[in-house]
Short mmCIF file of N, CA and C in Angstrom, two decimals:
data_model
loop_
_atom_site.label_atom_id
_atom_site.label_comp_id
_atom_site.label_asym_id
_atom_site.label_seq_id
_atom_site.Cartn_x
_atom_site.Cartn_y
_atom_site.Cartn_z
N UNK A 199 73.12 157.53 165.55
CA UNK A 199 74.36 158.10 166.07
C UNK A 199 75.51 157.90 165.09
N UNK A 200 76.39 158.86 165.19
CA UNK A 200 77.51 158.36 164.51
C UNK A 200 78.44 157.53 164.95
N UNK A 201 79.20 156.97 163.63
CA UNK A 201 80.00 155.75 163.97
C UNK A 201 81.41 155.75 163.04
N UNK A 202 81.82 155.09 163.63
CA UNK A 202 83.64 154.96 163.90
C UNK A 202 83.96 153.46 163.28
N UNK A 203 84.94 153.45 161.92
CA UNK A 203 85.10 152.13 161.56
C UNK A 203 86.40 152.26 162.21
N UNK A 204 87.38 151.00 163.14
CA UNK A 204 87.98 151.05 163.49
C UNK A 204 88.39 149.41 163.36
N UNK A 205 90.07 148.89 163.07
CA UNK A 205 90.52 147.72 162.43
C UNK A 205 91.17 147.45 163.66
N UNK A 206 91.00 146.45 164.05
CA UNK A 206 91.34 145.59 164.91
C UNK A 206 91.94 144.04 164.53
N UNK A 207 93.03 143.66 165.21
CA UNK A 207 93.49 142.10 164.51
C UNK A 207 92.85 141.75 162.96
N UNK A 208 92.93 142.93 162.14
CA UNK A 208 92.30 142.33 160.93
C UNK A 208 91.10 142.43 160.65
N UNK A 209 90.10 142.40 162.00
CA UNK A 209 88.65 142.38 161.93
C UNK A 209 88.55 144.20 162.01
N UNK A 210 87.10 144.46 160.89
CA UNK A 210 86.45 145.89 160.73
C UNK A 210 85.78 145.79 162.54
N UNK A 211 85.53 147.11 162.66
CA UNK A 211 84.68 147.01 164.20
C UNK A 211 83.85 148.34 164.35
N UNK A 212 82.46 148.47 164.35
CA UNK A 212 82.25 149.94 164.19
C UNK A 212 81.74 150.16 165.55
N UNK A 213 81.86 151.41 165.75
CA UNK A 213 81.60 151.94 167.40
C UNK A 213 81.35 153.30 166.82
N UNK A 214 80.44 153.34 168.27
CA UNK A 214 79.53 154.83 168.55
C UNK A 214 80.55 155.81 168.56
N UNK A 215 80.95 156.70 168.27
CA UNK A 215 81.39 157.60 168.09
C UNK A 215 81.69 158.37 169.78
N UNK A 216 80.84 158.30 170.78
CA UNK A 216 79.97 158.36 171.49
C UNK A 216 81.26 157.78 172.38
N UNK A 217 81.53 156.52 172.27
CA UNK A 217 81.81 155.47 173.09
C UNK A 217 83.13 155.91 173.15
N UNK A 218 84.07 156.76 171.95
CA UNK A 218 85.00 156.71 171.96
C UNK A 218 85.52 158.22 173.17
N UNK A 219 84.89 159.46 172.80
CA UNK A 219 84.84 160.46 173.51
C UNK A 219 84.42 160.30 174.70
N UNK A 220 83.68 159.29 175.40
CA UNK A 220 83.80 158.81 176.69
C UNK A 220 84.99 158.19 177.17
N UNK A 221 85.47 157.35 176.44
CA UNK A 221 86.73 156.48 176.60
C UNK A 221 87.99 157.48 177.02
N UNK A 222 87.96 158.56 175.84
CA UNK A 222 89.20 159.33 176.24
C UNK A 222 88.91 160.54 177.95
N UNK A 223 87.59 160.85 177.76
CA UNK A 223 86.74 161.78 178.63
C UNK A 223 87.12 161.43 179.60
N UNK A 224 86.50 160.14 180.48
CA UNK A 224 86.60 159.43 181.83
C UNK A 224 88.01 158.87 181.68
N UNK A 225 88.71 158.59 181.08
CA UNK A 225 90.05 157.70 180.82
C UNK A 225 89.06 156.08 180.52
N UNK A 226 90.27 155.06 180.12
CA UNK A 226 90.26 153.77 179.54
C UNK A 226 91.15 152.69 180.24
N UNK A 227 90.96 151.71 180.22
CA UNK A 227 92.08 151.03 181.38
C UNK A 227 91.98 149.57 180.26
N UNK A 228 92.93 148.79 179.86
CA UNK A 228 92.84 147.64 179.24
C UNK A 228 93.95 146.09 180.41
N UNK A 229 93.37 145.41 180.18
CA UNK A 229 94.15 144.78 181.28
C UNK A 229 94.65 143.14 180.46
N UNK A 230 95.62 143.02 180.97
CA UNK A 230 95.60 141.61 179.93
C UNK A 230 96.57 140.37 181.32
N UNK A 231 96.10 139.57 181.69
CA UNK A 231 96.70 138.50 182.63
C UNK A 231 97.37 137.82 181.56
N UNK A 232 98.46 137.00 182.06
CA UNK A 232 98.65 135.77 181.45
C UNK A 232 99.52 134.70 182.29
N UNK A 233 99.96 133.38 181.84
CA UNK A 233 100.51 132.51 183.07
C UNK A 233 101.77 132.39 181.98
N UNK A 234 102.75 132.75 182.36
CA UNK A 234 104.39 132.61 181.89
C UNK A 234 105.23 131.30 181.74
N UNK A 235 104.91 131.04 183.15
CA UNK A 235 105.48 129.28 182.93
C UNK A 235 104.69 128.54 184.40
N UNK A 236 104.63 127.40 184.24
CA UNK A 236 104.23 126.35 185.01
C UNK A 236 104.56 124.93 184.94
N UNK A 237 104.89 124.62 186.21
CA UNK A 237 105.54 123.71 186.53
C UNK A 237 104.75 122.49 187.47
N UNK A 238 105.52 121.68 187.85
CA UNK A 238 104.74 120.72 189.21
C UNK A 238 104.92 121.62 190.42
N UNK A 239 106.05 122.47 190.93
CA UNK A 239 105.87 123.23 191.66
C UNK A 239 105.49 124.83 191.78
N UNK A 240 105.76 125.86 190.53
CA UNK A 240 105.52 126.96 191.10
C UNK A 240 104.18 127.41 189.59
N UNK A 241 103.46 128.47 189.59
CA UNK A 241 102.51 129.02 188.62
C UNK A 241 103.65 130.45 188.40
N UNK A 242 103.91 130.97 187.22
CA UNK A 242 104.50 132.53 187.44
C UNK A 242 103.39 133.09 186.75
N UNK A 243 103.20 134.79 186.89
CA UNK A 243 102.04 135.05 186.06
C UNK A 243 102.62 136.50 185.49
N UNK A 244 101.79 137.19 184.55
CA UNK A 244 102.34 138.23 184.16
C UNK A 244 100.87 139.11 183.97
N UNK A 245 101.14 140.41 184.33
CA UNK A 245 99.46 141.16 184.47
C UNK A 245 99.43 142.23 183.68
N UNK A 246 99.83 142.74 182.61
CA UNK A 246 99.96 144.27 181.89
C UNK A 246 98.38 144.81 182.14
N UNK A 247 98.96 145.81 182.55
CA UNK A 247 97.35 147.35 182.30
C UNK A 247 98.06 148.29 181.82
N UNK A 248 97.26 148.94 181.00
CA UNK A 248 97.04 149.75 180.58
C UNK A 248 96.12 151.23 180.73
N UNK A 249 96.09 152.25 181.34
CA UNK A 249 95.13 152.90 181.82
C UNK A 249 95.37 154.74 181.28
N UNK A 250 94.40 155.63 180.57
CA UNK A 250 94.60 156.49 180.27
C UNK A 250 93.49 157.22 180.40
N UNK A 251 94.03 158.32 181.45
CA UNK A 251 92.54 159.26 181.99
C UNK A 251 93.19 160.70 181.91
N UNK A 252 93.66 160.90 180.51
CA UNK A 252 94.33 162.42 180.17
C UNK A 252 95.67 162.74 180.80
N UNK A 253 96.02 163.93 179.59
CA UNK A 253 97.34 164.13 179.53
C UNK A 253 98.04 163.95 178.29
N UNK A 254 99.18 163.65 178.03
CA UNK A 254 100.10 163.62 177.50
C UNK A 254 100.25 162.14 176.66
N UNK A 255 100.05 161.07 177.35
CA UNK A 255 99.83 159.73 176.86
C UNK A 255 99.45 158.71 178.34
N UNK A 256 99.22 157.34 178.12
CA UNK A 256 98.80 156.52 179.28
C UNK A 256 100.01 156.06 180.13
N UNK A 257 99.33 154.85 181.14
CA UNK A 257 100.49 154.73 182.07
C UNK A 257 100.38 153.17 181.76
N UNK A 258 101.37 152.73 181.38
CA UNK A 258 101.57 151.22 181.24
C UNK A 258 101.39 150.40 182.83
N UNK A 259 101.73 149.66 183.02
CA UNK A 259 101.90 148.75 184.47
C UNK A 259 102.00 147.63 184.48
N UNK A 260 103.18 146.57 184.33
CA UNK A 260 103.50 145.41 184.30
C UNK A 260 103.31 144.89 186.29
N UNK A 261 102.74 144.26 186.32
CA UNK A 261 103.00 143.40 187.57
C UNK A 261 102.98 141.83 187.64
N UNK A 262 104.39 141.15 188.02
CA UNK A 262 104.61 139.80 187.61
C UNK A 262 104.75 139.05 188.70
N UNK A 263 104.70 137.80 188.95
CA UNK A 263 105.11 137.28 190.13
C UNK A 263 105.40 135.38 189.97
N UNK A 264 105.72 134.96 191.19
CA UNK A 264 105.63 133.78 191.04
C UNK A 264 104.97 133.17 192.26
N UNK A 265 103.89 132.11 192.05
CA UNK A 265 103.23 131.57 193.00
C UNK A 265 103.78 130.09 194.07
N UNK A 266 104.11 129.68 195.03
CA UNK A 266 104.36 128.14 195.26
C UNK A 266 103.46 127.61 196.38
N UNK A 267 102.98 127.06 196.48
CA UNK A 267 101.93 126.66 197.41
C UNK A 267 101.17 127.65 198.29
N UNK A 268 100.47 127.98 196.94
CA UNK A 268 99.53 129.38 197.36
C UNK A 268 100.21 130.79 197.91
N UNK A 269 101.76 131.38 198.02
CA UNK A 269 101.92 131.89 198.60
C UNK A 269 102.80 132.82 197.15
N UNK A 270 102.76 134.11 197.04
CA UNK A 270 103.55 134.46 196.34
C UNK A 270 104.91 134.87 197.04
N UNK A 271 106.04 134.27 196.05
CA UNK A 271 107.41 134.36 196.23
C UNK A 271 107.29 136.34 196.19
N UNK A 272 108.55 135.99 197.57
CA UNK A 272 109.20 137.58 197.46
C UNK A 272 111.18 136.92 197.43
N UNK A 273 111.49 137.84 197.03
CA UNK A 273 112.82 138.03 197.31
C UNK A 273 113.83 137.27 198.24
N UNK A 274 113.01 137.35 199.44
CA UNK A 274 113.89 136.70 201.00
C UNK A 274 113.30 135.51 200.60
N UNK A 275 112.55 134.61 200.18
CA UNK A 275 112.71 133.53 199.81
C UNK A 275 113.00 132.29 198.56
N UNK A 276 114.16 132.78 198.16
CA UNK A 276 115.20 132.54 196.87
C UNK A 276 116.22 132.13 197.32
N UNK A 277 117.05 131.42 197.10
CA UNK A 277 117.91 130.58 197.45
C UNK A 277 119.78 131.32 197.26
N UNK A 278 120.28 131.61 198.02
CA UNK A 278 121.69 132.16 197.04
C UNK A 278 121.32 133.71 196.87
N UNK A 279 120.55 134.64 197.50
CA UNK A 279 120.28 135.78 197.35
C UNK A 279 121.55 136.62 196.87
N UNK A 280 122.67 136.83 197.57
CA UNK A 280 123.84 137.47 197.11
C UNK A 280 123.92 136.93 195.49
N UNK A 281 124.23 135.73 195.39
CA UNK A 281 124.58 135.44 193.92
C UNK A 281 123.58 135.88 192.75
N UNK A 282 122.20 135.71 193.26
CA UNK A 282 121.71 136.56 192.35
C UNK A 282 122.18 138.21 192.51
N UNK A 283 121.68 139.18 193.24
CA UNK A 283 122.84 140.23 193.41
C UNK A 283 123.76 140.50 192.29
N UNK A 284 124.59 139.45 192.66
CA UNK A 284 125.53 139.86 191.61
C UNK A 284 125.34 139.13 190.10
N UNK A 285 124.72 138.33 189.93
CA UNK A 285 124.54 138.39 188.38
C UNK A 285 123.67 139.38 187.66
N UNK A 286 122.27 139.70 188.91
CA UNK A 286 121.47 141.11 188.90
C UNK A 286 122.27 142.24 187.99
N UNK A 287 123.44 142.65 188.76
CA UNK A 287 124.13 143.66 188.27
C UNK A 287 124.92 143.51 187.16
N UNK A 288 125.47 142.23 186.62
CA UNK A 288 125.84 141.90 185.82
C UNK A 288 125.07 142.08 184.78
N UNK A 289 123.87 141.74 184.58
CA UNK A 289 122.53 141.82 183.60
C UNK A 289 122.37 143.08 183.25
N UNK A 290 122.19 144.26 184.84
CA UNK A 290 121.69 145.43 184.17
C UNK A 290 122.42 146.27 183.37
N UNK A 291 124.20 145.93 183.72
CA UNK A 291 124.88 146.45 183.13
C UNK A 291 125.18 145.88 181.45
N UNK A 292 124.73 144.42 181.10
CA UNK A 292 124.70 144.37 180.02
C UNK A 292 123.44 144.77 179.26
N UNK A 293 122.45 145.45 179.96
CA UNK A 293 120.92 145.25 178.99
C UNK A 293 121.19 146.59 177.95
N UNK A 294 120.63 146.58 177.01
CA UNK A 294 120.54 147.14 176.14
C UNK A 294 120.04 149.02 175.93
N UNK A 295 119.50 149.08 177.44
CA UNK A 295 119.33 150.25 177.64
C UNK A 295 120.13 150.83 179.15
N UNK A 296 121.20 150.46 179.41
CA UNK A 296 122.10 150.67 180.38
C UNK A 296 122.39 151.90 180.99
N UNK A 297 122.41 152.53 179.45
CA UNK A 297 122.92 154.13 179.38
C UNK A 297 121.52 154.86 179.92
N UNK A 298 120.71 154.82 179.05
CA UNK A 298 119.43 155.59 180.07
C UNK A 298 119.10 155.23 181.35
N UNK A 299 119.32 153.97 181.74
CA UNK A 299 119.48 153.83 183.43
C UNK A 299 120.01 154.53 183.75
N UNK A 300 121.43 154.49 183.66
CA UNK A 300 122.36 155.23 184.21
C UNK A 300 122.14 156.64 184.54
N UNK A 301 122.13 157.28 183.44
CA UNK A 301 121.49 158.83 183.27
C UNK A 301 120.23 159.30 184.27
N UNK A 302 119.22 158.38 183.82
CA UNK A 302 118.39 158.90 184.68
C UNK A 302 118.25 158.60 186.00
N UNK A 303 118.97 157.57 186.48
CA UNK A 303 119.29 156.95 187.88
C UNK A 303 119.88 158.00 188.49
N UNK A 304 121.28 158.46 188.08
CA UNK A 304 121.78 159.53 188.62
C UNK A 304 121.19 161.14 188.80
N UNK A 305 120.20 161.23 187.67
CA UNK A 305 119.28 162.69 187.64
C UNK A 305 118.19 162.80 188.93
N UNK A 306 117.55 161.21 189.18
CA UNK A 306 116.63 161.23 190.38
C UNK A 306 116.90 160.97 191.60
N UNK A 307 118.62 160.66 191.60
CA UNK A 307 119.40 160.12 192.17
C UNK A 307 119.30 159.19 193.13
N UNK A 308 118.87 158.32 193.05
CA UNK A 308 118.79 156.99 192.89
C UNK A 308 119.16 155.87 192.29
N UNK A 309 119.76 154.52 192.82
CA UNK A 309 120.44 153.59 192.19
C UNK A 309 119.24 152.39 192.35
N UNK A 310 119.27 151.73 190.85
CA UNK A 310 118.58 150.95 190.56
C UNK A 310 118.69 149.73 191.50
N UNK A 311 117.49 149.02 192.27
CA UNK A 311 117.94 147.66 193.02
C UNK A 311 117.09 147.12 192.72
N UNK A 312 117.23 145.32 193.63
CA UNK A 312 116.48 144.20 193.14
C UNK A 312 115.07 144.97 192.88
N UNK A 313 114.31 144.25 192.40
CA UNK A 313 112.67 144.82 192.89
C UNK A 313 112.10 143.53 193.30
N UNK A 314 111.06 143.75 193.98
CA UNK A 314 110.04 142.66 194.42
C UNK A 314 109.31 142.04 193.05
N UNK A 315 108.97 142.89 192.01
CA UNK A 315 108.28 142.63 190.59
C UNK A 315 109.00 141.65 189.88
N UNK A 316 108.94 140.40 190.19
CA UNK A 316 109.92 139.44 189.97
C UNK A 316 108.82 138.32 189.44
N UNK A 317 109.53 137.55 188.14
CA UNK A 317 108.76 136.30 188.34
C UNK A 317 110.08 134.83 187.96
N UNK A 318 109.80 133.92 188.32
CA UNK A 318 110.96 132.37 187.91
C UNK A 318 110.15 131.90 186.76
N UNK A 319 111.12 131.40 185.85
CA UNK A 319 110.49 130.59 184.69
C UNK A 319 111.55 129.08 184.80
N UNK A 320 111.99 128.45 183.55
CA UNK A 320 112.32 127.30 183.85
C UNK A 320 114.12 127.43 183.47
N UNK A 321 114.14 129.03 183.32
CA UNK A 321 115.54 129.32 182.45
C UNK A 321 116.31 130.59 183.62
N UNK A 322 115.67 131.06 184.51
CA UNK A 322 116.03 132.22 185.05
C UNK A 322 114.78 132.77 186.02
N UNK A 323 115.23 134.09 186.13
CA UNK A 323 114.67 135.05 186.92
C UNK A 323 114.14 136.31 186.11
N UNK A 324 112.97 136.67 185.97
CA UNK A 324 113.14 137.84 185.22
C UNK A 324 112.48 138.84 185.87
N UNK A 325 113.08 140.18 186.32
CA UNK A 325 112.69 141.66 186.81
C UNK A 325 112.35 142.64 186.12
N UNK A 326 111.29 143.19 186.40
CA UNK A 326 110.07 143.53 185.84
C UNK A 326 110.41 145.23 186.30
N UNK A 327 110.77 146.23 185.61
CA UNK A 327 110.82 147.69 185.89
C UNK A 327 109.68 148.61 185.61
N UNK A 328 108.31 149.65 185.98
CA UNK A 328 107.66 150.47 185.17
C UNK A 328 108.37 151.39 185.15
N UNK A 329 107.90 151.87 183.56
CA UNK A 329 108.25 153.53 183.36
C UNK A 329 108.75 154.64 184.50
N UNK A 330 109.55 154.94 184.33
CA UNK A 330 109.96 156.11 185.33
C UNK A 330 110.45 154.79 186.58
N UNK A 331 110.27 154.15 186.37
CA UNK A 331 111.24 153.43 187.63
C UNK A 331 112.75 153.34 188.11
N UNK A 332 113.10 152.95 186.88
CA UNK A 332 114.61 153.05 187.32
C UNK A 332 115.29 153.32 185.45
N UNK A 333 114.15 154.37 184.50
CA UNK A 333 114.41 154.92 182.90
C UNK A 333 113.36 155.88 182.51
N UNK A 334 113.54 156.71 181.63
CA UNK A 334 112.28 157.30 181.42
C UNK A 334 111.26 156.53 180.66
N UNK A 335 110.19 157.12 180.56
CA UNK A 335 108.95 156.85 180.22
C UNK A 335 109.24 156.21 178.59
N UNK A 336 110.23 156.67 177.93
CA UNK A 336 110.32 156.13 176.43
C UNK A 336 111.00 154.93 176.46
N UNK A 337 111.69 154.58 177.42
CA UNK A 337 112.61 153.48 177.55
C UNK A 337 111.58 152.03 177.80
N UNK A 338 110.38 152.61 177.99
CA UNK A 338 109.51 151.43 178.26
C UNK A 338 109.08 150.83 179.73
N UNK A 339 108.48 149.59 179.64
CA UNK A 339 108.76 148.55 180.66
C UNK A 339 110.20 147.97 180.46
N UNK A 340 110.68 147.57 181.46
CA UNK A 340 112.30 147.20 181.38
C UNK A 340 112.03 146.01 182.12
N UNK A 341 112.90 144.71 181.10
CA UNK A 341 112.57 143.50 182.02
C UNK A 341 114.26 143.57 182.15
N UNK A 342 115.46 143.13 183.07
CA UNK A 342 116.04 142.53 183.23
C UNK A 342 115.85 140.76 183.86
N UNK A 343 116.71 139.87 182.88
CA UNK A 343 116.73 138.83 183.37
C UNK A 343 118.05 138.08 183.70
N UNK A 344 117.97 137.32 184.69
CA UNK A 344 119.02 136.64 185.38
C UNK A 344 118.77 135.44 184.70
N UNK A 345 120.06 134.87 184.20
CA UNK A 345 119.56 133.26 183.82
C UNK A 345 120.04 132.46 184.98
N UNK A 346 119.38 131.51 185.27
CA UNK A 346 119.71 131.16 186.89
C UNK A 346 118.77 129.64 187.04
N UNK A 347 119.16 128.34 187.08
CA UNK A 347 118.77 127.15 187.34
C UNK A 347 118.15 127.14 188.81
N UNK A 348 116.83 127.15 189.11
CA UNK A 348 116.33 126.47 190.89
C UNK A 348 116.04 125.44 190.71
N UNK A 349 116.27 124.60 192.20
CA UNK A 349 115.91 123.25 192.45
C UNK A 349 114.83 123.54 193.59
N UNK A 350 114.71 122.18 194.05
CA UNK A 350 113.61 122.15 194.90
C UNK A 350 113.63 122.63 196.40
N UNK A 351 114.65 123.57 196.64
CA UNK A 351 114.78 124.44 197.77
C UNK A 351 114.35 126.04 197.56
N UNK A 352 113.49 125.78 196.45
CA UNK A 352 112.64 127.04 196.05
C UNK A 352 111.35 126.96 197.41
#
């Protein structure tokens, strides 16, 4: 069969030719977990996929969270909810892609809010946006982060 040299991290890698025209054919999905921060009390985790089954290009998908005695954190249980709120908005209005929020917030008309796609590290809060969520598709995954100290009324 024929074969496909293809460079990966440096390393040569040859594949069926075969393998690859299936890949694009059926679509491809790549998935990558990882653990963000950990503590004595909470695990946060971070999940990127990747998945492309035709069209135009794939669909990214960040999903993040934070764990505390087996239960994943939502929103209503955060301490000071308003104050995040408002540093929330404070953030989105300083992030670096503000203006394409804006724009496209108002085109789908819709205003960007908290999301549940949230995870705590040891410095803040960070919110997790996909494509077309609250920017277009070129703007990326969009993390806004809150810098924000919790204690043990997490």
């Amino acid at each position: 069969p024929a074969v496909d040299t293809l460079e990966r991290d440096g390393r040569r890698l040859k594949i069926r030719k075969s393998y690859l025209l299936a890949a694009f054919q059926e679509g491809w999905h790549h998935i990558r977990p990882q653990v963000m921060y950990a503590d004595k009390n909470i695990v946060s985790f971070r999940c990127e996929s990747y998945s492309y089954t035709g069209g135009a290009h794939g669909m990214p998908d960040t999903k993040v969270g934070t764990i505390k005695n087996g239960k994943l954190l939502q929103l209503a249980d955060l301490p000071d909810l308003n104050k995040i709120k408002i540093l929330w908005q404070q953030a989105l209005k300083s992030h670096s892609q503000f203006s394409e929020i804006k724009k496209y917030t108002c085109f789908i008309g819709t205003k960007p809010q908290l999301t549940e796609n949230f995870y705590l590290d040891g410095k803040g809060i960070h919110f997790i946006y996909q494509p077309y969520e609250i920017a277009p598709f070129a703007a990326g995954t969009i993390e806004i982060f809150v810098p924000l100290s919790f204690d043990s009324r997490i």
